Amino acid sequence: MIILPDHSFLKKNPFSPEGNSFVVPFIENKNSLLLICIPIGILLAMTIPISNRSYWDDEIFSIITSKSWRSMTDVFRKYENNMAFYYVILFLWMKLFGDGELATRLLSICISIFSIYFFFKLACKIFNKTTAFFATLLLVCNP
């Protein structure tokens, strides 16, 4: 029989009235919009220096694939179809904003910002603001 050590002390938090959740009062009292802006700022700080470099191989493939419906359907039939929705969105995005480096990279940044926002809101509903804030920071810092 294996006896595991008691880790019940990890569940207790002196800051929480319930004693079973991770809560930092400073974060809990802040406005959710402010808490979302911090991870978004970190994302932009990490993304902007990279964005002035030339295209990477996968970006070139995505742009060439999304140039026309015919090239997209050819790629879907012959090679890969697990990125089909992204290619369709990129096709429509390039029709609206052009196919320059800034315009095409802006789509990924916009998708990332929306993901951060919805991830934070979902984590707030499931847990609390403190857990949602730190989970969102981990999401943003994940390469």
PDB file of C-alpha atoms in Angstrom:
ATOM      1  CA  MET A   1       0.000   0.000   0.000  1.00  0.00           C
ATOM      2  CA  ILE A   2       1.367   3.405  -1.004  1.00  0.00           C
ATOM      3  CA  ILE A   3       0.876   6.241   1.464  1.00  0.00           C
ATOM      4  CA  LEU A   4       0.833   9.654  -0.142  1.00  0.00           C
ATOM      5  CA  PRO A   5       1.764  12.767   1.827  1.00  0.00           C
ATOM      6  CA  ASP A   6      -0.999  15.092   2.918  1.00  0.00           C
ATOM      7  CA  HIS A   7      -1.105  18.137   0.680  1.00  0.00           C
ATOM      8  CA  SER A   8      -4.282  19.650   2.067  1.00  0.00           C
ATOM      9  CA  PHE A   9      -2.332  22.739   3.158  1.00  0.00           C
ATOM     10  CA  LEU A  10      -1.978  23.692  -0.524  1.00  0.00           C
ATOM     11  CA  LYS A  11      -5.730  24.166  -0.811  1.00  0.00           C
ATOM     12  CA  LYS A  12      -5.898  26.706   2.011  1.00  0.00           C
ATOM     13  CA  ASN A  13      -5.330  30.356   1.261  1.00  0.00           C
ATOM     14  CA  PRO A  14      -5.050  32.943   4.035  1.00  0.00           C
ATOM     15  CA  PHE A  15      -6.425  35.665   1.732  1.00  0.00           C
ATOM     16  CA  SER A  16      -9.628  33.813   0.937  1.00  0.00           C
ATOM     17  CA  PRO A  17     -12.606  33.717   3.314  1.00  0.00           C
ATOM     18  CA  GLU A  18     -13.500  30.243   2.007  1.00  0.00           C
ATOM     19  CA  GLY A  19      -9.937  29.015   2.405  1.00  0.00           C
ATOM     20  CA  ASN A  20      -9.986  26.951  -0.801  1.00  0.00           C
ATOM     21  CA  SER A  21      -9.328  29.340  -3.678  1.00  0.00           C
ATOM     22  CA  PHE A  22      -6.409  31.418  -4.859  1.00  0.00           C
ATOM     23  CA  VAL A  23      -7.371  35.046  -4.291  1.00  0.00           C
ATOM     24  CA  VAL A  24      -5.335  38.244  -4.188  1.00  0.00           C
ATOM     25  CA  PRO A  25      -7.574  41.072  -2.907  1.00  0.00           C
ATOM     26  CA  PHE A  26      -5.700  43.716  -4.923  1.00  0.00           C
ATOM     27  CA  ILE A  27      -6.545  41.908  -8.159  1.00  0.00           C
ATOM     28  CA  GLU A  28     -10.097  41.015  -7.125  1.00  0.00           C
ATOM     29  CA  ASN A  29     -10.901  44.689  -6.493  1.00  0.00           C
ATOM     30  CA  LYS A  30      -9.633  45.896  -9.874  1.00  0.00           C
ATOM     31  CA  ASN A  31     -11.782  46.480 -12.924  1.00  0.00           C
ATOM     32  CA  SER A  32     -11.814  43.549 -15.359  1.00  0.00           C
ATOM     33  CA  LEU A  33     -10.990  45.832 -18.288  1.00  0.00           C
ATOM     34  CA  LEU A  34      -7.755  46.924 -16.592  1.00  0.00           C
ATOM     35  CA  LEU A  35      -6.830  43.318 -15.874  1.00  0.00           C
ATOM     36  CA  ILE A  36      -7.369  42.370 -19.536  1.00  0.00           C
ATOM     37  CA  CYS A  37      -5.285  45.319 -20.771  1.00  0.00           C
ATOM     38  CA  ILE A  38      -2.148  44.106 -18.980  1.00  0.00           C
ATOM     39  CA  PRO A  39      -1.891  40.771 -20.867  1.00  0.00           C
ATOM     40  CA  ILE A  40      -2.849  42.479 -24.134  1.00  0.00           C
ATOM     41  CA  GLY A  41      -0.066  45.016 -23.562  1.00  0.00           C
ATOM     42  CA  ILE A  42       2.386  42.179 -22.962  1.00  0.00           C
ATOM     43  CA  LEU A  43       1.224  40.478 -26.170  1.00  0.00           C
ATOM     44  CA  LEU A  44       1.756  43.651 -28.180  1.00  0.00           C
ATOM     45  CA  ALA A  45       5.146  44.268 -26.567  1.00  0.00           C
ATOM     46  CA  MET A  46       6.211  40.771 -27.601  1.00  0.00           C
ATOM     47  CA  THR A  47       4.671  40.976 -31.087  1.00  0.00           C
ATOM     48  CA  ILE A  48       5.668  44.426 -32.336  1.00  0.00           C
ATOM     49  CA  PRO A  49       9.453  43.778 -32.473  1.00  0.00           C
ATOM     50  CA  ILE A  50       8.841  40.577 -34.446  1.00  0.00           C
ATOM     51  CA  SER A  51       6.386  42.189 -36.867  1.00  0.00           C
ATOM     52  CA  ASN A  52       8.987  44.332 -38.633  1.00  0.00           C
ATOM     53  CA  ARG A  53      10.876  41.255 -39.824  1.00  0.00           C
ATOM     54  CA  SER A  54      10.127  39.672 -43.173  1.00  0.00           C
ATOM     55  CA  TYR A  55       7.624  36.849 -43.612  1.00  0.00           C
ATOM     56  CA  TRP A  56       8.326  33.390 -42.250  1.00  0.00           C
ATOM     57  CA  ASP A  57       7.813  30.258 -44.374  1.00  0.00           C
ATOM     58  CA  ASP A  58       4.414  29.365 -42.915  1.00  0.00           C
ATOM     59  CA  GLU A  59       3.177  32.938 -43.374  1.00  0.00           C
ATOM     60  CA  ILE A  60       4.217  32.899 -47.021  1.00  0.00           C
ATOM     61  CA  PHE A  61       2.408  29.589 -47.530  1.00  0.00           C
ATOM     62  CA  SER A  62      -0.755  30.961 -45.868  1.00  0.00           C
ATOM     63  CA  ILE A  63      -0.750  34.112 -47.977  1.00  0.00           C
ATOM     64  CA  ILE A  64      -0.112  32.284 -51.246  1.00  0.00           C
ATOM     65  CA  THR A  65      -2.827  29.765 -50.391  1.00  0.00           C
ATOM     66  CA  SER A  66      -5.321  32.514 -49.503  1.00  0.00           C
ATOM     67  CA  LYS A  67      -4.788  34.573 -52.657  1.00  0.00           C
ATOM     68  CA  SER A  68      -7.700  32.938 -54.511  1.00  0.00           C
ATOM     69  CA  TRP A  69     -10.511  30.443 -53.990  1.00  0.00           C
ATOM     70  CA  ARG A  70      -8.960  28.145 -56.574  1.00  0.00           C
ATOM     71  CA  SER A  71      -5.610  27.915 -54.787  1.00  0.00           C
ATOM     72  CA  MET A  72      -7.400  27.319 -51.460  1.00  0.00           C
ATOM     73  CA  THR A  73      -9.517  24.483 -52.799  1.00  0.00           C
ATOM     74  CA  ASP A  74      -6.463  22.926 -54.454  1.00  0.00           C
ATOM     75  CA  VAL A  75      -4.573  22.963 -51.160  1.00  0.00           C
ATOM     76  CA  PHE A  76      -7.614  21.613 -49.277  1.00  0.00           C
ATOM     77  CA  ARG A  77      -8.002  18.713 -51.700  1.00  0.00           C
ATOM     78  CA  LYS A  78      -4.357  17.796 -52.162  1.00  0.00           C
ATOM     79  CA  TYR A  79      -2.452  18.682 -49.033  1.00  0.00           C
ATOM     80  CA  GLU A  80      -4.083  19.952 -45.907  1.00  0.00           C
ATOM     81  CA  ASN A  81      -7.522  20.999 -44.749  1.00  0.00           C
ATOM     82  CA  ASN A  82      -7.093  21.497 -41.019  1.00  0.00           C
ATOM     83  CA  MET A  83      -6.373  25.220 -41.508  1.00  0.00           C
ATOM     84  CA  ALA A  84      -9.258  25.767 -43.912  1.00  0.00           C
ATOM     85  CA  PHE A  85     -11.205  28.205 -41.745  1.00  0.00           C
ATOM     86  CA  TYR A  86      -8.122  30.368 -41.175  1.00  0.00           C
ATOM     87  CA  TYR A  87      -7.383  30.464 -44.902  1.00  0.00           C
ATOM     88  CA  VAL A  88     -10.949  31.554 -45.679  1.00  0.00           C
ATOM     89  CA  ILE A  89     -10.784  34.293 -43.032  1.00  0.00           C
ATOM     90  CA  LEU A  90      -7.371  35.385 -44.346  1.00  0.00           C
ATOM     91  CA  PHE A  91      -8.770  35.471 -47.894  1.00  0.00           C
ATOM     92  CA  LEU A  92     -11.603  37.776 -46.807  1.00  0.00           C
ATOM     93  CA  TRP A  93      -9.209  39.849 -44.668  1.00  0.00           C
ATOM     94  CA  MET A  94      -6.863  40.375 -47.617  1.00  0.00           C
ATOM     95  CA  LYS A  95      -9.792  41.444 -49.798  1.00  0.00           C
ATOM     96  CA  LEU A  96     -10.653  44.132 -47.216  1.00  0.00           C
ATOM     97  CA  PHE A  97      -7.220  45.303 -46.061  1.00  0.00           C
ATOM     98  CA  GLY A  98      -4.766  44.178 -48.738  1.00  0.00           C
ATOM     99  CA  ASP A  99      -1.927  41.670 -48.656  1.00  0.00           C
ATOM    100  CA  GLY A 100       0.848  43.766 -47.140  1.00  0.00           C
ATOM    101  CA  GLU A 101       2.927  42.474 -44.237  1.00  0.00           C
ATOM    102  CA  LEU A 102       1.240  44.671 -41.632  1.00  0.00           C
ATOM    103  CA  ALA A 103      -2.257  43.907 -42.897  1.00  0.00           C
ATOM    104  CA  THR A 104      -1.816  40.139 -42.976  1.00  0.00           C
ATOM    105  CA  ARG A 105      -0.099  39.982 -39.585  1.00  0.00           C
ATOM    106  CA  LEU A 106      -2.763  42.199 -38.056  1.00  0.00           C
ATOM    107  CA  LEU A 107      -5.303  39.385 -38.504  1.00  0.00           C
ATOM    108  CA  SER A 108      -3.317  37.102 -36.190  1.00  0.00           C
ATOM    109  CA  ILE A 109      -2.898  39.880 -33.639  1.00  0.00           C
ATOM    110  CA  CYS A 110      -6.650  40.612 -33.675  1.00  0.00           C
ATOM    111  CA  ILE A 111      -7.456  36.917 -33.222  1.00  0.00           C
ATOM    112  CA  SER A 112      -4.986  36.777 -30.313  1.00  0.00           C
ATOM    113  CA  ILE A 113      -6.540  39.814 -28.617  1.00  0.00           C
ATOM    114  CA  PHE A 114     -10.047  38.350 -28.914  1.00  0.00           C
ATOM    115  CA  SER A 115      -8.757  35.020 -27.575  1.00  0.00           C
ATOM    116  CA  ILE A 116      -7.203  36.728 -24.561  1.00  0.00           C
ATOM    117  CA  TYR A 117     -10.429  38.603 -23.842  1.00  0.00           C
ATOM    118  CA  PHE A 118     -12.684  35.552 -24.084  1.00  0.00           C
ATOM    119  CA  PHE A 119     -10.234  33.353 -22.181  1.00  0.00           C
ATOM    120  CA  PHE A 120     -10.158  35.878 -19.328  1.00  0.00           C
ATOM    121  CA  LYS A 121     -13.968  36.158 -19.225  1.00  0.00           C
ATOM    122  CA  LEU A 122     -14.381  32.384 -19.261  1.00  0.00           C
ATOM    123  CA  ALA A 123     -11.792  31.914 -16.510  1.00  0.00           C
ATOM    124  CA  CYS A 124     -13.549  34.587 -14.410  1.00  0.00           C
ATOM    125  CA  LYS A 125     -16.824  32.682 -14.699  1.00  0.00           C
ATOM    126  CA  ILE A 126     -15.240  29.364 -13.781  1.00  0.00           C
ATOM    127  CA  PHE A 127     -12.795  30.582 -11.112  1.00  0.00           C
ATOM    128  CA  ASN A 128     -12.179  34.156  -9.938  1.00  0.00           C
ATOM    129  CA  LYS A 129     -10.375  37.256 -11.193  1.00  0.00           C
ATOM    130  CA  THR A 130      -7.053  36.337  -9.615  1.00  0.00           C
ATOM    131  CA  THR A 131      -6.911  32.907 -11.213  1.00  0.00           C
ATOM    132  CA  ALA A 132      -8.191  34.320 -14.499  1.00  0.00           C
ATOM    133  CA  PHE A 133      -5.525  37.031 -14.493  1.00  0.00           C
ATOM    134  CA  PHE A 134      -2.614  34.662 -13.883  1.00  0.00           C
ATOM    135  CA  ALA A 135      -3.992  32.070 -16.316  1.00  0.00           C
ATOM    136  CA  THR A 136      -4.287  34.781 -18.974  1.00  0.00           C
ATOM    137  CA  LEU A 137      -0.706  35.871 -18.319  1.00  0.00           C
ATOM    138  CA  LEU A 138       0.403  32.274 -18.838  1.00  0.00           C
ATOM    139  CA  LEU A 139      -1.604  32.107 -22.070  1.00  0.00           C
ATOM    140  CA  VAL A 140       0.037  35.288 -23.383  1.00  0.00           C
ATOM    141  CA  CYS A 141       3.575  34.260 -22.439  1.00  0.00           C
ATOM    142  CA  ASN A 142       3.245  30.805 -23.986  1.00  0.00           C
ATOM    143  CA  PRO A 143       5.252  30.890 -27.226  1.00  0.00           C
TER     144      PRO A 143
END
